[in-house]
mmCIF file of C-alpha atoms in Angstrom:
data_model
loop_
_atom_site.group_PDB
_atom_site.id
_atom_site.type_symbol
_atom_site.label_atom_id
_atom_site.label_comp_id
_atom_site.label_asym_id
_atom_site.label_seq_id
_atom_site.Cartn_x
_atom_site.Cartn_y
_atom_site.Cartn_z
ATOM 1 C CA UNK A 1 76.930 218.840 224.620
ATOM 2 C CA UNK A 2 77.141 216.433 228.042
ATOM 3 C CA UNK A 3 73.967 215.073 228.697
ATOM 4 C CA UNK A 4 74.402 216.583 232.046
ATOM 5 C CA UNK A 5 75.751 218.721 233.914
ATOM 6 C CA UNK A 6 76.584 217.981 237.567
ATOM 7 C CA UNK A 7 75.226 220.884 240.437
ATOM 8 C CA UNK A 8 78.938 223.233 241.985
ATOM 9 C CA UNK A 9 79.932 222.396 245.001
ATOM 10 C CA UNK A 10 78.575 225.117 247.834
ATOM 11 C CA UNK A 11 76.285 227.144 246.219
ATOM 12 C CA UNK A 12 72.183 227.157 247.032
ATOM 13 C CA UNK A 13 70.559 224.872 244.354
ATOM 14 C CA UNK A 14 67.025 226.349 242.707
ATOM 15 C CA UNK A 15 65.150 223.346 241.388
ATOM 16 C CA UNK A 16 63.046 225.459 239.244
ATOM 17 C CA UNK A 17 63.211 228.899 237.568
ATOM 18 C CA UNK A 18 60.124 230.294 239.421
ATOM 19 C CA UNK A 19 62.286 230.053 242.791
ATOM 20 C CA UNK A 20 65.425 232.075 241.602
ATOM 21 C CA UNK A 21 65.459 235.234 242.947
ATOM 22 C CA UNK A 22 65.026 238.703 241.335
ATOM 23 C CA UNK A 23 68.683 240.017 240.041
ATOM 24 C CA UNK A 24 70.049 236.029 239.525
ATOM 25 C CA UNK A 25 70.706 235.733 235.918
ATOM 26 C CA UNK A 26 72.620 232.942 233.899
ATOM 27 C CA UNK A 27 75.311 233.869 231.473
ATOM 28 C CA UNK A 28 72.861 233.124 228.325
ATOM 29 C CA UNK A 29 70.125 235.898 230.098
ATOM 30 C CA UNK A 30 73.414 238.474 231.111
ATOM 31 C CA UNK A 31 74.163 237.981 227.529
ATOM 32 C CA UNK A 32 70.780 238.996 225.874
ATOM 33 C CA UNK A 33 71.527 242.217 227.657
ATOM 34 C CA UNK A 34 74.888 243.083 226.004
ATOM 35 C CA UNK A 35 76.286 242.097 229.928
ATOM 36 C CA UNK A 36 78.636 239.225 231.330
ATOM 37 C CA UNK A 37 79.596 238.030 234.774
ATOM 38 C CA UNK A 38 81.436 240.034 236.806
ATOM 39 C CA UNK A 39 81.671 237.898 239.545
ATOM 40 C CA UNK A 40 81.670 234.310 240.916
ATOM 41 C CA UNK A 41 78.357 232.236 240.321
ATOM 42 C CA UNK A 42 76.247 232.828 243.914
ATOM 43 C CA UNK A 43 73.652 230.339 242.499
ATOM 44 C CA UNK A 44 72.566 227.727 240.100
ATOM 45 C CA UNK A 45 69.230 226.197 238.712
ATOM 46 C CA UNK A 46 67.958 223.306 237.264
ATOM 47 C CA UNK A 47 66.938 223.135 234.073
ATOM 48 C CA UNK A 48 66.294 220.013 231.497
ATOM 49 C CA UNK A 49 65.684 217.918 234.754
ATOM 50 C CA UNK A 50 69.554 217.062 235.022
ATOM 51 C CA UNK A 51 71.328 220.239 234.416
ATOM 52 C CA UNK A 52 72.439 223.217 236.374
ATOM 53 C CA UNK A 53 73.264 226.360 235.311
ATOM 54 C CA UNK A 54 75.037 229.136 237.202
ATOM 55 C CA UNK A 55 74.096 232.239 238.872
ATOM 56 C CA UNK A 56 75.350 235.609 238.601
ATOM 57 C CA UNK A 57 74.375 238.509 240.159
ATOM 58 C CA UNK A 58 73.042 241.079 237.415
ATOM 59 C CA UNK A 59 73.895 244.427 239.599
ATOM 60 C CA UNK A 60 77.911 242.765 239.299
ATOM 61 C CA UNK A 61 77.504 242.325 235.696
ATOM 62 C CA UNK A 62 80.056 244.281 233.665
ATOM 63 C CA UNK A 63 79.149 245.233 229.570
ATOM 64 C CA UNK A 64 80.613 242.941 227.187
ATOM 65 C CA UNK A 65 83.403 245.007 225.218
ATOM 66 C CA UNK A 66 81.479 245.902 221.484
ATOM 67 C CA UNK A 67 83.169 245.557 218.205
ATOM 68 C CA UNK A 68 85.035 248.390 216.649
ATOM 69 C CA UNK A 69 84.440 249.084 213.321
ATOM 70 C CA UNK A 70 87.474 247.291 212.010
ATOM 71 C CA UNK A 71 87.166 244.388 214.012
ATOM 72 C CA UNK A 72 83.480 243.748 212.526
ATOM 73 C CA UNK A 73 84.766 244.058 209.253
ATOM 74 C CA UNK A 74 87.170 241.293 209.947
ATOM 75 C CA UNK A 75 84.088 239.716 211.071
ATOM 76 C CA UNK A 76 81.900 239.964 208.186
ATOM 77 C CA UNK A 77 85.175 239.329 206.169
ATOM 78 C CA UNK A 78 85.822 235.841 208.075
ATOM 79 C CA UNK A 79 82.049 235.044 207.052
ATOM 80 C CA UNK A 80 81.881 235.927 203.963
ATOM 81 C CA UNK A 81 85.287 233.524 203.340
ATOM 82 C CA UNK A 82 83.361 230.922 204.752
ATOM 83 C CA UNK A 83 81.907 230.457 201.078
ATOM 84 C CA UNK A 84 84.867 230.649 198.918
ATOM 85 C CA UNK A 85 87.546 228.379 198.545
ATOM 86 C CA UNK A 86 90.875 229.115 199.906
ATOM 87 C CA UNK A 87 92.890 227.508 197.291
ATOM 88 C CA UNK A 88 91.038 228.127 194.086
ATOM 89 C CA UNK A 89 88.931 231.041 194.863
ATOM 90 C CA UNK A 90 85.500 229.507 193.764
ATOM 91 C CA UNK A 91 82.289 230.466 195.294
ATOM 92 C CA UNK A 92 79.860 228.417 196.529
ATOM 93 C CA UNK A 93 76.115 228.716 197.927
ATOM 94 C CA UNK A 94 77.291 226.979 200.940
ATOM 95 C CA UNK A 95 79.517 226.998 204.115
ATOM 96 C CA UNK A 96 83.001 225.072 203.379
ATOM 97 C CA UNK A 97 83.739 223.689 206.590
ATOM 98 C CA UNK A 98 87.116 222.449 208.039
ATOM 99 C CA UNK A 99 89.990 223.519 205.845
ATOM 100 C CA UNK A 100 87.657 225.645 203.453
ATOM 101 C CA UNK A 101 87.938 223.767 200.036
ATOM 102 C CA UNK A 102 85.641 222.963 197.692
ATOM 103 C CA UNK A 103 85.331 219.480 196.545
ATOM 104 C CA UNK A 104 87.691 219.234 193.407
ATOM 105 C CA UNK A 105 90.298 220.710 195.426
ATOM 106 C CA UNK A 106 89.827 218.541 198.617
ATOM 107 C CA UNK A 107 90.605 216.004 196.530
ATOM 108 C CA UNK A 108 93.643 217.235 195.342
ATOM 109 C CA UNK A 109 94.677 218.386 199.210
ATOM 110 C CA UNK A 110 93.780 214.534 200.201
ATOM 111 C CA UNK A 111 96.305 213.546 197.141
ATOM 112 C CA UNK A 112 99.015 215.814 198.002
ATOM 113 C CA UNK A 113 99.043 215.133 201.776
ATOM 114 C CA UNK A 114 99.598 211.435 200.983
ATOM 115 C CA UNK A 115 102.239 212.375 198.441
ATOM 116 C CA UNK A 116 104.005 214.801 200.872
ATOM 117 C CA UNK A 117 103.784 211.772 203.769
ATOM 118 C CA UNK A 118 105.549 209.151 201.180
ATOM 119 C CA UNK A 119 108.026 211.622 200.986
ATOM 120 C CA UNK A 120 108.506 211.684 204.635
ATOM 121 C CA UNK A 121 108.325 207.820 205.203
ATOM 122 C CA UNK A 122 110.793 207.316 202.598
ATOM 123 C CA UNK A 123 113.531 209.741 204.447
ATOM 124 C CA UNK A 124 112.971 207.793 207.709
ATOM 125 C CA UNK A 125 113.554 204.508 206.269
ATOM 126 C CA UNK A 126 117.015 205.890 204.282
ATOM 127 C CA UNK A 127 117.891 208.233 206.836
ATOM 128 C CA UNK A 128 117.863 204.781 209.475
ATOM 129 C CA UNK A 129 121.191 202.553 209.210
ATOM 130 C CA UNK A 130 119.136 199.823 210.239
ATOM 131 C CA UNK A 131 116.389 199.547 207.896
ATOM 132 C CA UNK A 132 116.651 196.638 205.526
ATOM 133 C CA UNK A 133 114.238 195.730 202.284
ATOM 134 C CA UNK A 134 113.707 191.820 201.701
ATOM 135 C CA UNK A 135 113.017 191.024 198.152
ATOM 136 C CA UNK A 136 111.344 188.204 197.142
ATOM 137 C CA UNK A 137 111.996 187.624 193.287
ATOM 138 C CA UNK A 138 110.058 184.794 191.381
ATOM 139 C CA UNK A 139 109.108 183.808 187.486
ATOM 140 C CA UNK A 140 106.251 185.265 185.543
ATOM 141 C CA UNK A 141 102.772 184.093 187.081
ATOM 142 C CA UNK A 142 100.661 185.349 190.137
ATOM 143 C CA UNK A 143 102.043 182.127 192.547
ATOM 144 C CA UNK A 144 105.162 181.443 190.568
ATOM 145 C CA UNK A 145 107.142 179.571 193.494
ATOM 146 C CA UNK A 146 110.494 182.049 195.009
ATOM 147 C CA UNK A 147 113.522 182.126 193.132
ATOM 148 C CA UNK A 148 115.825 184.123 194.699
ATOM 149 C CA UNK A 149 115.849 186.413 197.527
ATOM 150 C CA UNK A 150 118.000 189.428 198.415
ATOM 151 C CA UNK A 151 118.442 191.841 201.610
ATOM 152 C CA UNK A 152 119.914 195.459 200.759
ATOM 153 C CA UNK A 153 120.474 197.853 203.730
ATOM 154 C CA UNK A 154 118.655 201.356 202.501
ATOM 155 C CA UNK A 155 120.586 203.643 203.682
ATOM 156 C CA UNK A 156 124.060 202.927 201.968
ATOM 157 C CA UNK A 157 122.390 200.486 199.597
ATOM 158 C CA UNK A 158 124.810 197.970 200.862
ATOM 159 C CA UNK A 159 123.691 194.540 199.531
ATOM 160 C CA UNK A 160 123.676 192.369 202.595
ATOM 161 C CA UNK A 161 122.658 188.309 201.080
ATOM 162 C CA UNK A 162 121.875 187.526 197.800
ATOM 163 C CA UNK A 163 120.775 184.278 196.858
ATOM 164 C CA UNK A 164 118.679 180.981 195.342
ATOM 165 C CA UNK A 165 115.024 180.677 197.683
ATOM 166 C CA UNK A 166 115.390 177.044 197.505
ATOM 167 C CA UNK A 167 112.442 174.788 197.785
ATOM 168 C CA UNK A 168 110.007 174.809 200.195
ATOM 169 C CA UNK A 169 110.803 171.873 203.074
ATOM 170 C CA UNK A 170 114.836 171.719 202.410
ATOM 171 C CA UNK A 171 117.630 172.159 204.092
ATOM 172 C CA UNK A 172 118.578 174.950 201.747
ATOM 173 C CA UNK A 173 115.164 177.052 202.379
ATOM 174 C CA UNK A 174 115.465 176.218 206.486
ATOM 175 C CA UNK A 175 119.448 177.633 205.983
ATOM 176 C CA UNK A 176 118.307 180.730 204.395
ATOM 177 C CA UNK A 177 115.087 181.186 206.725
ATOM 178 C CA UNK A 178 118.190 180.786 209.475
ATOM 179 C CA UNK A 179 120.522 183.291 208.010
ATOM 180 C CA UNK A 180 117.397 185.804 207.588
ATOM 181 C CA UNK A 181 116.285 185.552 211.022
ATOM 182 C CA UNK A 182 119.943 186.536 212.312
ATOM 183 C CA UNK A 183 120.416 188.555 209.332
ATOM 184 C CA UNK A 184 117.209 191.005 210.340
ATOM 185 C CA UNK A 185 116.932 190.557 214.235
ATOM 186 C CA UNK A 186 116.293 194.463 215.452
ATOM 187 C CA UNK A 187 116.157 195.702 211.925
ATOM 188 C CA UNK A 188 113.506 198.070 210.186
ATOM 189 C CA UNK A 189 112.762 195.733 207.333
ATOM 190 C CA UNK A 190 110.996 197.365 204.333
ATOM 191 C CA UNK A 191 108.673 194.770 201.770
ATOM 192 C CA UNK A 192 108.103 195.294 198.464
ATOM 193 C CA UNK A 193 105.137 195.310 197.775
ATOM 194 C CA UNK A 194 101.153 195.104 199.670
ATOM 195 C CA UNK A 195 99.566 195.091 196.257
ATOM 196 C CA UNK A 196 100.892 191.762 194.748
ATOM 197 C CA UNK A 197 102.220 189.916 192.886
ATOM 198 C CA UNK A 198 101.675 187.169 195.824
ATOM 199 C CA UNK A 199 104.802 185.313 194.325
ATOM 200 C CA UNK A 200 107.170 188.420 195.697
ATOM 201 C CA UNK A 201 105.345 188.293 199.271
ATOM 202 C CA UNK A 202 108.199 187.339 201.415
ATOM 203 C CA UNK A 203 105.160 184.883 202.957
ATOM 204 C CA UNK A 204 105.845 182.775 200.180
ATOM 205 C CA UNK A 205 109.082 181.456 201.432
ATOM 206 C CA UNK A 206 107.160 179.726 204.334
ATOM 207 C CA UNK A 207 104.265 179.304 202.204
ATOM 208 C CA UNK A 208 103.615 175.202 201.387
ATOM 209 C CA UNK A 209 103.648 175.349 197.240
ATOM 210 C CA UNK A 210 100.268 175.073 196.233
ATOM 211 C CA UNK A 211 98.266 176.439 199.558
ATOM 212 C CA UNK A 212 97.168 180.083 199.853
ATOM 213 C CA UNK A 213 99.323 182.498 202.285
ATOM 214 C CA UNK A 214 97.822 183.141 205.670
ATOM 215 C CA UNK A 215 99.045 185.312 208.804
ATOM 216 C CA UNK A 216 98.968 182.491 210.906
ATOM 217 C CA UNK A 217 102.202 181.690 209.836
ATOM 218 C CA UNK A 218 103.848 185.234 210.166
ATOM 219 C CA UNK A 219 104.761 184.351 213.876
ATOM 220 C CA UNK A 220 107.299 182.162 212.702
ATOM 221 C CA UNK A 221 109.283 184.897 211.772
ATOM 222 C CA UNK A 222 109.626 188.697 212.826
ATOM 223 C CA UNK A 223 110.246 190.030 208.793
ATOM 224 C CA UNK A 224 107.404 188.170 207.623
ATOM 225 C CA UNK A 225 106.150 191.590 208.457
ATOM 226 C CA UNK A 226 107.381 194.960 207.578
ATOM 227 C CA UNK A 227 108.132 197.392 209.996
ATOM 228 C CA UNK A 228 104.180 199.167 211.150
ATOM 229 C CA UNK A 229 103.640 201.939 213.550
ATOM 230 C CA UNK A 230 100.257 202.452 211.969
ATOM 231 C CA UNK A 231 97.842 200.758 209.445
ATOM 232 C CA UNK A 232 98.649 203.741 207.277
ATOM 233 C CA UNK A 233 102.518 204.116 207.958
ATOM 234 C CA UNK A 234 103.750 200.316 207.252
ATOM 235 C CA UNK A 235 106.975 200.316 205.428
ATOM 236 C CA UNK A 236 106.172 198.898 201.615
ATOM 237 C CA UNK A 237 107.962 200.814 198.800
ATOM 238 C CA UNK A 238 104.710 200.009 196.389
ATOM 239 C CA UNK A 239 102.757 202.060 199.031
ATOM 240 C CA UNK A 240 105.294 204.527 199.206
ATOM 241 C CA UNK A 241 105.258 205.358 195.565
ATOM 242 C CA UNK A 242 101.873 204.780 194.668
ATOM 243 C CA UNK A 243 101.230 207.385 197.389
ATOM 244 C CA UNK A 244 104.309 209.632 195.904
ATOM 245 C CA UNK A 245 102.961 209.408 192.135
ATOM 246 C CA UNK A 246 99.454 209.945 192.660
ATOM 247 C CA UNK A 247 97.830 208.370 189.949
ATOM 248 C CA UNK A 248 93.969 207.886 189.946
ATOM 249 C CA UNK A 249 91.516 206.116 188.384
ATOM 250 C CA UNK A 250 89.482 208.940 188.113
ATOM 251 C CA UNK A 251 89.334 212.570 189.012
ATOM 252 C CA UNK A 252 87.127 212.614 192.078
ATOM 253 C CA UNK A 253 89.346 209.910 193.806
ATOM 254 C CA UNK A 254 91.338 210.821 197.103
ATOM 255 C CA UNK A 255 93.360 207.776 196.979
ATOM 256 C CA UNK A 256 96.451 206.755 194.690
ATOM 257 C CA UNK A 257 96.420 203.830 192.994
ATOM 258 C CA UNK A 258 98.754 201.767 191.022
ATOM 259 C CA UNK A 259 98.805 203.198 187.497
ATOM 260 C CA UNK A 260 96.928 201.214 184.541
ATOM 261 C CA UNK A 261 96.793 201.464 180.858
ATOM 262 C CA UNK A 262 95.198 199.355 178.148
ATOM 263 C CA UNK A 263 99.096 198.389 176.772
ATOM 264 C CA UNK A 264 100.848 197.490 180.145
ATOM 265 C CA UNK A 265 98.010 196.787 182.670
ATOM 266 C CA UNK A 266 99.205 197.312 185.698
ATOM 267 C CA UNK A 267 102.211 199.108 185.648
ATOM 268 C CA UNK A 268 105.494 200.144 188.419
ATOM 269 C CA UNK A 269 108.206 202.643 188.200
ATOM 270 C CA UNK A 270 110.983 199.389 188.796
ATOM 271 C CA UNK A 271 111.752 196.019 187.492
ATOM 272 C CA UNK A 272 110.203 192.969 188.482
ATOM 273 C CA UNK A 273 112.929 189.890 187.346
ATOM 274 C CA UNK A 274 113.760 186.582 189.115
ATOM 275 C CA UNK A 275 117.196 188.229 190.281
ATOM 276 C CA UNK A 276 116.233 189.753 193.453
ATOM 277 C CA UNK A 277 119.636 191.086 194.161
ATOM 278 C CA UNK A 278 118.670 193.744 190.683
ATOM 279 C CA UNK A 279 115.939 194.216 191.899
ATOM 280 C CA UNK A 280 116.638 195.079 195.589
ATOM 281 C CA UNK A 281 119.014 197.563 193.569
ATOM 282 C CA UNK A 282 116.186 199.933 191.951
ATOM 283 C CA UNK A 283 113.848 199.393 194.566
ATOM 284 C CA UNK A 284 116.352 201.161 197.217
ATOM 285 C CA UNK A 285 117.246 203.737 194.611
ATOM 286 C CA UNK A 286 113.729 204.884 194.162
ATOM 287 C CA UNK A 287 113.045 205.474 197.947
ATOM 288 C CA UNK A 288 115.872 207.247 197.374
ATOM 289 C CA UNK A 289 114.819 209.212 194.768
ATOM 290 C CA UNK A 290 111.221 209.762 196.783
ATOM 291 C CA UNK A 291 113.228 210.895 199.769
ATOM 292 C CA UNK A 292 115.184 213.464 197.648
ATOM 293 C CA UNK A 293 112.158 214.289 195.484
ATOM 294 C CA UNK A 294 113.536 213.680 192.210
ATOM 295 C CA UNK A 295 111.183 210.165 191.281
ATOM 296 C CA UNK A 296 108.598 211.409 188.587
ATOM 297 C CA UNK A 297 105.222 212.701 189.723
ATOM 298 C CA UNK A 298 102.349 211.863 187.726
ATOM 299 C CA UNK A 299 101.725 214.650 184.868
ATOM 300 C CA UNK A 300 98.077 214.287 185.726
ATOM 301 C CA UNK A 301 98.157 214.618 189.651
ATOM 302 C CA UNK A 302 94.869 216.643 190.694
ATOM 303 C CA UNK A 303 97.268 219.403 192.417
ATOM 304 C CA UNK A 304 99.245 219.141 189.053
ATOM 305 C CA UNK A 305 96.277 219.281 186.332
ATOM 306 C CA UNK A 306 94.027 221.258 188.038
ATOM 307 C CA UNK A 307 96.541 224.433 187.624
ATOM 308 C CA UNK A 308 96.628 225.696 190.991
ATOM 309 C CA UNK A 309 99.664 224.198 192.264
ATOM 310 C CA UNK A 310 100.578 222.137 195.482
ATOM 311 C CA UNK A 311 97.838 222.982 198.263
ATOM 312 C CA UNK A 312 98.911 224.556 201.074
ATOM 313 C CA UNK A 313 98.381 221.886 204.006
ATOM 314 C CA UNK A 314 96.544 223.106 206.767
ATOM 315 C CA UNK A 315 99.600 223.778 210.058
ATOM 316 C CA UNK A 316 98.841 220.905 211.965
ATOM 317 C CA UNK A 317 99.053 218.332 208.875
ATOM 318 C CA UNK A 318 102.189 220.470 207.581
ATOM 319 C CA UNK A 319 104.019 219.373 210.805
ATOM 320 C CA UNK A 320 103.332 216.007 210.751
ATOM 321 C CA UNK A 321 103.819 215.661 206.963
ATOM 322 C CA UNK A 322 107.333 217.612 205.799
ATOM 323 C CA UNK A 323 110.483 217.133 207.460
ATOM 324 C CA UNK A 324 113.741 219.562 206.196
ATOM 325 C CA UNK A 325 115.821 216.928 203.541
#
């Protein structure tokens, strides 16, 4: 509610209720009496000592229009709903709000909508004839120095360069950071990963062996960053299919995470080698598979487990979250 609400233009201002004449009624009083305005405002008053309400005259009034019988039932129906969740059909003791789920399924609605968005990221980036991944491929070990490095445009999975990273401060690093530049100018480029390993940041092929990465030096370069149009929508194919598998760490999580088990640790759906050129390989096939919807879906996603199936998202998310194939 404004915290005021400015006096209209040409009509007689009443500064206090006791000064409104007999037959001047707001729409709140015309109300109480089953009546609303049935003309133009021919006053207004002050109330709240910054606020003005409008005038009507009560002998213009018309009756408001009542309910018929079926049109209260849809009513007291719409209430009643109000309590019980649309997707699973549990009750509860309180109203459900926005979207009308109760919490287990929320969760599984939150899931699904970032699942069905991966979906729709990944057919953008394969559907452009532009966009190009960068892989960054190094030996075991979190800040195991770059090895190789290999561009692969998404769409046709045409492999563009392939090739040795060099070492940092050589001619052969400053000829490949060259052939990148002109190799990715205008390009949607597509990283690997935003969860680590740092070694397969592309960062690290500007990165001083033995320092820590920092942003300062992503101005030296345009594809030291993917493509972004939002902090939520940047193009990395981890966040893509975390997001598309859905794996939590426990059941009343709305975000994905990278899956984990006591044998593998941390664990991805594609190979990690020092041959970027393989690797570039499955990585583009998977956002492939994502776009097409045949990559594996955790057995275990909420929508999944819980039994009721994928949640119907609300219109205004549908939209912005599906796209036809």
């Amino acid at each position: 509610m404004p915290s005021s609400i400015p006096p209209l233009p040409g009509l007689t201002r009443y500064t206090w209720w006791g000064a409104v004449p007999e037959g001047l009624l707001t729409k709140t009083q015309l109300d109480r009496q089953g009546l609303k305005p049935g003309s133009d405002p021919v006053g207004q008053v002050l109330y709240h000592g910054n606020c003005y309400a409008p005038l009507y005259e009560e002998s213009a009034a018309v009756p408001k229009r009542g309910c018929s019988p079926a049109q209260r039932a849809a009513l007291d129906r719409a209430r009643e709903l109000q309590y019980v969740c649309r997707r699973c059909g549990d009750r509860r003791d309180y109203p459900l709000g926005r979207g009308r789920w109760c919490e287990p399924c929320s969760y599984a609605v939150a899931l699904y909508a970032r699942h069905a968005k991966a979906q729709r990221y990944a057919r953008e980036i394969a559907a452009d004839p532009g966009a190009a991944l960068v892989v960054v491929a190094a030996g075991p070990g979190e800040h195991a120095q770059p090895e190789t490095v290999a561009v692969i445009r998404v769409h046709d999975q045409e492999l563009l360069h392939e090739g040795p990273a060099g070492e940092y401060g050589t001619p052969e690093r400053a000829a490949l950071l060259d052939r990148l530049d002109v190799l990715l100018d205008g390009r949607r480029v597509v990283h690997e990963t935003d969860r680590g390993p740092v070694s397969r940041y592309p960062d690290m092929l500007v990165t001083p062996p033995g320092q820590l990465i920092s942003s300062d030096r992503d101005h030296l370069h345009s594809w030291l960053n993917p493509h972004r149009e939002s902090a939520e929508k940047a193009d990395y194919v981890s966040r893509l299919w975390r997001n598309w598998f859905a794996w939590t760490r426990d059941e009343w999580s709305t975000m994905a995470d990278e899956p984990w088990d006591q044998e593998r640790g941390v664990w991805v759906a594609w190979e990690r080698t020092a041959q970027a050129a393989d690797d570039a390989r499955g990585l583009v096939a998977l956002l492939h598979r994502i776009a097409e919807g045949t990559e594996p879906v955790w057995e275990r996603a909420r929508w999944i487990e819980d039994g009721h199936g994928e949640p119907e998202l609300p219109r205004g998310r549908r939209r912005r979250t599906t796209t036809t194939a």
